[in-house]
Coordinates of C-alpha atoms in Angstrom, one line a residue:
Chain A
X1 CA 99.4 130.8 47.6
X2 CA 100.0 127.5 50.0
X3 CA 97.9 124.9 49.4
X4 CA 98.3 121.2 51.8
X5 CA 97.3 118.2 50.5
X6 CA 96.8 115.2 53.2
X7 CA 97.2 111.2 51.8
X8 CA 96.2 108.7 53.6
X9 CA 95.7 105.3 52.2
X10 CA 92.2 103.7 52.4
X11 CA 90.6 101.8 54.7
X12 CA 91.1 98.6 53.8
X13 CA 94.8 98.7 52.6
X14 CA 97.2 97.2 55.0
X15 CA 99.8 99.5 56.8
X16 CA 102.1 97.5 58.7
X17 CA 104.0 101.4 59.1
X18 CA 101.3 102.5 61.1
X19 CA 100.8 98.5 62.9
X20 CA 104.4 99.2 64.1
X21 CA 104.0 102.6 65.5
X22 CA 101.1 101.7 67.1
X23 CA 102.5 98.2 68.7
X24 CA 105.3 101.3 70.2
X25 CA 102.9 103.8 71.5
X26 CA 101.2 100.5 72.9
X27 CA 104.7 100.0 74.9
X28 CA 105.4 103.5 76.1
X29 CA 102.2 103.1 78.0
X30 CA 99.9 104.8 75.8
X31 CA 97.7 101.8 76.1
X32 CA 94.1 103.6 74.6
X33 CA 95.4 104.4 71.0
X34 CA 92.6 102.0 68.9
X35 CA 94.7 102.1 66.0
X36 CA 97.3 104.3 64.0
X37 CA 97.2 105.2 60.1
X38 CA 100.5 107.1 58.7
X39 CA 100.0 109.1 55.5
X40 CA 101.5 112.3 54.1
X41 CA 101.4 115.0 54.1
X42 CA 102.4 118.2 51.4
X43 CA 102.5 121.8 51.3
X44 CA 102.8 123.6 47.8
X45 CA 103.6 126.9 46.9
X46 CA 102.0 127.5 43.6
X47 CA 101.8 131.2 41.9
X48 CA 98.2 130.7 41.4
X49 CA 96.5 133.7 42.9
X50 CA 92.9 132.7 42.1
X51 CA 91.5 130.0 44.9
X52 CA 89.7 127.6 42.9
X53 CA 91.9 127.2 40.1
X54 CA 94.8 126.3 42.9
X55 CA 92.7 124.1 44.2
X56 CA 92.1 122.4 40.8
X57 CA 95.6 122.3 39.5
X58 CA 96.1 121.0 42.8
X59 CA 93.5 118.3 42.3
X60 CA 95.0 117.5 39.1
X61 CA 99.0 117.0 40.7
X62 CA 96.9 114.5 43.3
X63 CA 95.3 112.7 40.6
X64 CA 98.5 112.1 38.6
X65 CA 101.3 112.4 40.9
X66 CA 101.2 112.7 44.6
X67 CA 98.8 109.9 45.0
X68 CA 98.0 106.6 44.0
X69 CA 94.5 106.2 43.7
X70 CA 95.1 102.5 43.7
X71 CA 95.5 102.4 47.4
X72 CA 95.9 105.9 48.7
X73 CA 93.2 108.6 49.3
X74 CA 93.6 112.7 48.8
X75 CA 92.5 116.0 50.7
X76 CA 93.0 119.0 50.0
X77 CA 92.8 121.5 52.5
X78 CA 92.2 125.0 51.7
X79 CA 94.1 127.5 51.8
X80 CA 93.9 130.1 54.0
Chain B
X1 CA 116.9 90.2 18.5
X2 CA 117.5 94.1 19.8
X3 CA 117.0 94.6 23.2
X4 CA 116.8 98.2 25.5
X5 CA 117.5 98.4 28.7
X6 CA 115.9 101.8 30.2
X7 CA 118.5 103.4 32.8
X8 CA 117.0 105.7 35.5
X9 CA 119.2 107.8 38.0
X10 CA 119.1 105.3 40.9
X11 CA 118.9 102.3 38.5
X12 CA 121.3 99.5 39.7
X13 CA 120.7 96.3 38.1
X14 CA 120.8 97.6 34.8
X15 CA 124.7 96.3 33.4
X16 CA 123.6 92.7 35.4
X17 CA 120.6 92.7 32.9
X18 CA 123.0 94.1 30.2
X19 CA 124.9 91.2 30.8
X20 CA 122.3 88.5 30.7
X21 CA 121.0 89.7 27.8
X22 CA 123.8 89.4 25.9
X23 CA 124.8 86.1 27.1
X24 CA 121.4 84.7 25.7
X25 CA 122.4 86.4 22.0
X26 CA 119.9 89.9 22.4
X27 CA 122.2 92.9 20.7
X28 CA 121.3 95.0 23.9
X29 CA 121.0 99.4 24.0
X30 CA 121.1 101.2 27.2
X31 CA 119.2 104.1 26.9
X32 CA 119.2 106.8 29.0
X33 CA 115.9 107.7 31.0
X34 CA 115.8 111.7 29.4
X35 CA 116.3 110.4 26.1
X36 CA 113.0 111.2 24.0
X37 CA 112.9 108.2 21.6
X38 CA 113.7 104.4 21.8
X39 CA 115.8 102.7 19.6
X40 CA 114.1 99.9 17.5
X41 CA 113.7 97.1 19.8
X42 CA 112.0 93.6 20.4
X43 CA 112.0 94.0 24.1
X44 CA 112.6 96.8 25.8
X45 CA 113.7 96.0 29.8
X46 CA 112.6 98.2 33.0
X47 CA 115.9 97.4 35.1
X48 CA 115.6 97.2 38.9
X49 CA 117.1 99.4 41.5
X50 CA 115.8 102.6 43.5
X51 CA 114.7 105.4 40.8
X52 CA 115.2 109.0 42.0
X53 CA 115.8 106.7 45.5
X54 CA 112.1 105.7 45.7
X55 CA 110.9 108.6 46.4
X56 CA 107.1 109.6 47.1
X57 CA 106.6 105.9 46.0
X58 CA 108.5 103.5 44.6
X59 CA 108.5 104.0 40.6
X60 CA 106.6 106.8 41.0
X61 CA 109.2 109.4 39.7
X62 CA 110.2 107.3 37.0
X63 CA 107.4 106.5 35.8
X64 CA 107.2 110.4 34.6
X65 CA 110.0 110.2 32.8
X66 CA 110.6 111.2 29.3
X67 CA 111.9 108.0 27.7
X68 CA 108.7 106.5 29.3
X69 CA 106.0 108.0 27.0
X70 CA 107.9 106.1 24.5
X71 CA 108.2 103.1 26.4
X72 CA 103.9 103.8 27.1
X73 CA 103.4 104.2 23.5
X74 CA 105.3 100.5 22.2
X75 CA 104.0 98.9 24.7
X76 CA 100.5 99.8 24.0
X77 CA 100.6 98.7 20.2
X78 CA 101.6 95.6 21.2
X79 CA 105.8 96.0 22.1
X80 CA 107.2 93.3 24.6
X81 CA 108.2 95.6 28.0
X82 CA 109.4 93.6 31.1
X83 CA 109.8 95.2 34.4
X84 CA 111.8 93.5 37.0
X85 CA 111.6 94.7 40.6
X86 CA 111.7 98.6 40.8
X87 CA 110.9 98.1 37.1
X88 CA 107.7 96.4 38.0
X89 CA 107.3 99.3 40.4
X90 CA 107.4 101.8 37.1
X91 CA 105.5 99.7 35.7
X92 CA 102.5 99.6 37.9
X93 CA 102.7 103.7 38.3
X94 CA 102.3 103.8 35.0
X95 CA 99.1 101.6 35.0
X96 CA 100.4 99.7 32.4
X97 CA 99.9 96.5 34.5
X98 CA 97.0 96.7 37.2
X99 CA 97.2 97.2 41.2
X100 CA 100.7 98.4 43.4
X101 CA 103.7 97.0 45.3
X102 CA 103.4 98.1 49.2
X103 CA 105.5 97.2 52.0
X104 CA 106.7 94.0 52.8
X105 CA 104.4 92.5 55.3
X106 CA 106.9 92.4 57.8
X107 CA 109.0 96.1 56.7
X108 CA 111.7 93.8 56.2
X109 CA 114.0 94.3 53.1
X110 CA 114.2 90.6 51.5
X111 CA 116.9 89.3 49.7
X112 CA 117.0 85.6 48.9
X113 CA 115.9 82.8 46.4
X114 CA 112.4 82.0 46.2
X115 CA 110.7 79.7 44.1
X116 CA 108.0 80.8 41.6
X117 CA 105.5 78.4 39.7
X118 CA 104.6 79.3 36.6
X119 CA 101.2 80.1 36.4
X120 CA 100.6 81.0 32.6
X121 CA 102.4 79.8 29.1
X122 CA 100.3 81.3 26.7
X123 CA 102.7 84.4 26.4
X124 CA 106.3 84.9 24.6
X125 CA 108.0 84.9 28.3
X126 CA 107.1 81.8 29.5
X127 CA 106.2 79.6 26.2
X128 CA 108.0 76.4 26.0
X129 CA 109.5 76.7 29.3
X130 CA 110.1 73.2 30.2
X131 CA 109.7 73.7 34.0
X132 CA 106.9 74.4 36.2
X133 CA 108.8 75.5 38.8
X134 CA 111.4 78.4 38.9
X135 CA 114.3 79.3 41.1
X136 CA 115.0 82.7 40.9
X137 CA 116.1 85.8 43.2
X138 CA 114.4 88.4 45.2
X139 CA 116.0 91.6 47.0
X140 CA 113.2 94.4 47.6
X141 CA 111.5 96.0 50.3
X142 CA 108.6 97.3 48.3
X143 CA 107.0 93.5 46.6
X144 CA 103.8 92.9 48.5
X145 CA 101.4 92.9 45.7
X146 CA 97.8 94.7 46.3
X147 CA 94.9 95.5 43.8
X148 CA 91.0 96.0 44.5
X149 CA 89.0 93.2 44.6
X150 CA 87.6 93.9 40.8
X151 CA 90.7 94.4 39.6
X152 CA 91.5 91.0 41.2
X153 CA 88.6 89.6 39.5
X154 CA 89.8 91.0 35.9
X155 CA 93.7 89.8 36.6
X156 CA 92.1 86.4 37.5
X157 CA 89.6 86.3 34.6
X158 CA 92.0 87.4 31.7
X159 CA 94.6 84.8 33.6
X160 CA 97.1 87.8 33.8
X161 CA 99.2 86.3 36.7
X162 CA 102.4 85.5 35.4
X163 CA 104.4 83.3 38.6
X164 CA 103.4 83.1 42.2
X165 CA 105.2 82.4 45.3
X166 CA 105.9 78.4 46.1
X167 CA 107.9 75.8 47.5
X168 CA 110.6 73.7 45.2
X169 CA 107.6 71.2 44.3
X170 CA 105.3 74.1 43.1
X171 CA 102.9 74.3 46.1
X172 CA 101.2 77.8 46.6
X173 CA 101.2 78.4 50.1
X174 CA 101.0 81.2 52.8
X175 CA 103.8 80.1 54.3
X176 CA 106.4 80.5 51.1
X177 CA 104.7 83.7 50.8
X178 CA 107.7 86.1 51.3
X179 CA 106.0 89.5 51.2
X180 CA 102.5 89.2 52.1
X181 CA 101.4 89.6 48.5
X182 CA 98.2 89.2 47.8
X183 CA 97.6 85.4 46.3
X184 CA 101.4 84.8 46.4
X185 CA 101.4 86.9 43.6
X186 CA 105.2 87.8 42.0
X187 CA 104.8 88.6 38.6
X188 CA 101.7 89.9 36.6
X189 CA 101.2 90.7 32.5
X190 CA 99.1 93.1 31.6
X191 CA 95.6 92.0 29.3
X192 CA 97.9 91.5 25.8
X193 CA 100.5 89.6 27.9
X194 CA 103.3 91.5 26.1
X195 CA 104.0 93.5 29.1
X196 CA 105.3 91.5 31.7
X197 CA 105.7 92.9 35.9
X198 CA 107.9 90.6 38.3
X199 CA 109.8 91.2 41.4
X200 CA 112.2 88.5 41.1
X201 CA 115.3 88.8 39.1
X202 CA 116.1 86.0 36.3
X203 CA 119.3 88.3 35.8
X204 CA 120.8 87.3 39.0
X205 CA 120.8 83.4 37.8
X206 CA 122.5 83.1 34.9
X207 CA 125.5 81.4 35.8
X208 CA 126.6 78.2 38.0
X209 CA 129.3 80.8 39.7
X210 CA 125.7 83.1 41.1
X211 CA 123.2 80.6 42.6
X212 CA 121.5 79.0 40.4
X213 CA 121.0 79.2 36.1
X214 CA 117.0 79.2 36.1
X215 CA 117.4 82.2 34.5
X216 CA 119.1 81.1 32.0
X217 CA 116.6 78.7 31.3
X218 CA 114.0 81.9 31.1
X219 CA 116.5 83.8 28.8
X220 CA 117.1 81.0 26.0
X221 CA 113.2 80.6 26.3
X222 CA 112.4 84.1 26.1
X223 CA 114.6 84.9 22.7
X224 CA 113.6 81.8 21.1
X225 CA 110.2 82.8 21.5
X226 CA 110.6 86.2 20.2
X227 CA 113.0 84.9 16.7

C-alpha cells in the first residue's frame, strides 16, 4: 500500500525558500501569487495491507522522523 | 580528563576537534557513530559537518543513530555533551536542547568570525572565563535559531542561552545578527546546563597560525572546570 505524507511548516515559521520563489514568480510576471509556502512531500510503500494501521504506523514515522513538530506540520493523505 | 568525539558519515570537523582537544590535555576517543556503547568519558563532543549530507533536515539522520541512545542516556544523568554546528543540529533533533536551526535568513552559507558574548557562567563551559566577549568562527547554512514562544519563555526563565551574537564590545544587536536567529541566539544548554548546543566553532581558534586563540581560552577553561 502507498501512503503520501505532505509537510509543510506552520504558519508562523519563517521560509525565506518559499520568500525567494515567490520574489521569482513575482518577476516572470506572475504578479497575483499572494504568497508561496515550500514543504515536502513523501510517498511510502509499506507492506501493511490493513488501512488504518498504515495510516498509524505512518503517523508514528511523522511523529518521530519525517517531521519536526517543532516548526513543521504533517498530512497524511489516504491512500487510495 | 577522557574525551569522545562522535563521528558520523558526513562528519568533517571531527580530527580539527580531535586536535584541539588534545592540545588542551583531554585523552580524546573517536567513536564511531554504529558503535553501541561509549567509552568512559567526561565529555563527550557532537563534531560538526553534514551527517548523512543533511538530509531530510539537518541532524535529523543522525540523531537516530546507534551511538546516540548512548549519547541520550549520559547526557540525561547528568554527562557533559557539546554539539558544535551540525552537532548542535543532532542535538536539537534529538530534543535534548529545545527549539531548531532553519535557514539562514538570507539562504546564504556563512563562513566568518563572529563575536559571541557570553551570556551565562554558571555552567562547567563557560565558568571562570575571564572574558565577556568571544571571538570565534562560524561556517553553516543551517544556524538561524527558532523555538515557540513558550519554549522561549522556559530557555529565558531557566537562563539556558549560552552566547549570543555581538559586536567586539559585547553589544547585542540586529545588525551583528548573522543568521536571523531568533534573539541573536548562537549557543543554548539544555535545563542541567551539562549539555551545551553552539553553532560556532572554538576548534577553529586554537592557534595564532588560524585566526584567532579564543578558543583556546574556552579549552583551558573548559578542562579546568571539569578536573
Amino acid at each position: 500500500m502507498k501512503i503520501s505524507v505532505i509537510i509543510t511548516l506552520k504558519k508562523d515559521v519563517l521560509d525565506p525558500q518559499g520568500k525567494v520563489i515567490h520574489q521569482t514568480l513575482d518577476g516572470m510576471g506572475f504578479e497575483d501569487v499572494n504568497e508561496v509556502r515550500q514543504g515536502k512531500y513523501f510517498e511510502i510503500d509499506t507492506k501493511e495491507t490493513d488501512n488504518d494501521k498504515a495510516k498509524a504506523k505512518v503517523e508514528e514515522m511523522c511523529k518521530k522522523l519525517l517531521a519536526n513538530l517543532v516548526i513543521e506540520n504533517y498530512k497524511i493523505i489516504d491512500p487510495k | 580528563m577522557k574525551s569522545s568525539v562522535i563521528t558520523f558519515p558526513g562528519s568533517n570537523c571531527d580530527r580539527d576537534m580531535d586536535v584541539a582537544l588534545k592540545k588542551f590535555g583531554f585523552k580524546n576517543k573517536m567513536v564511531w557513530h554504529a558503535d553501541a556503547e561509549l567509552p568512559k568519558s567526561d565529555l563527550v563532543v557532537l563534531p560538526g559537518g553534514f551527517s548523512y549530507g543533511d538530509y531530510l533536515r539537518c541532524g535529523s539522520m543522525a540523531s537516530k543513530s546507534k551511538i546516540m541512545q548512548s549519547v541520550i542516556n549520559f547526557a540525561n544523568s547528568g554527562g557533559m555533551v557539546m554539539g558544535i554546528c551540525n552537532g548542535f543540529q543532532i542535538l536539537v533533533e534529538t530534543g535534548l536542547v529545545p527549539g531548531v536551526l532553519l535557514r539562514n535568513k538570507y539562504l546564504e552559507f556563512i563562513c566568518k568570525n563572529v563575536f559571541v558574548k557570553i551570556n551565562d557562567k554558571k555552567n562547567k563551559y563557560f565558568k571562570n572565563v575571564d572574558n565577556e566577549v568571544l571571538e570565534f568562527h562560524i561556517a553553516h547554512n543551517e544556524g538561524n535559531y527558532f523555538c515557540t514562544n513558550d519554549q522561549l519563555k522556559e530557555i529565558e526563565d531557566n537562563n539556558q542561552i549560552a552566547i549570543n551574537y555581538c559586536d567586539e564590545n559585547g553589544k547585542i544587536e540586529d545588525q551583528f545578527n548573522p543568521n536571523g536567529s531568533l534573539k541573536n541566539i548562537a549557543g543554548i544548554f539544555n535545563k542541567k546546563k551539562n549539555v551545551l548546543g553552539m553553532m560556532p566553532h572554538p576548534e577553529r581558534m586554537i592557534d595564532t597560525s588560524l585566526s584567532g586563540e579564543d578558543g583556546s581560552l574556552f579549552f583551558k577553561n573548559l578542562i579546568n572546570n571539569l578536573k
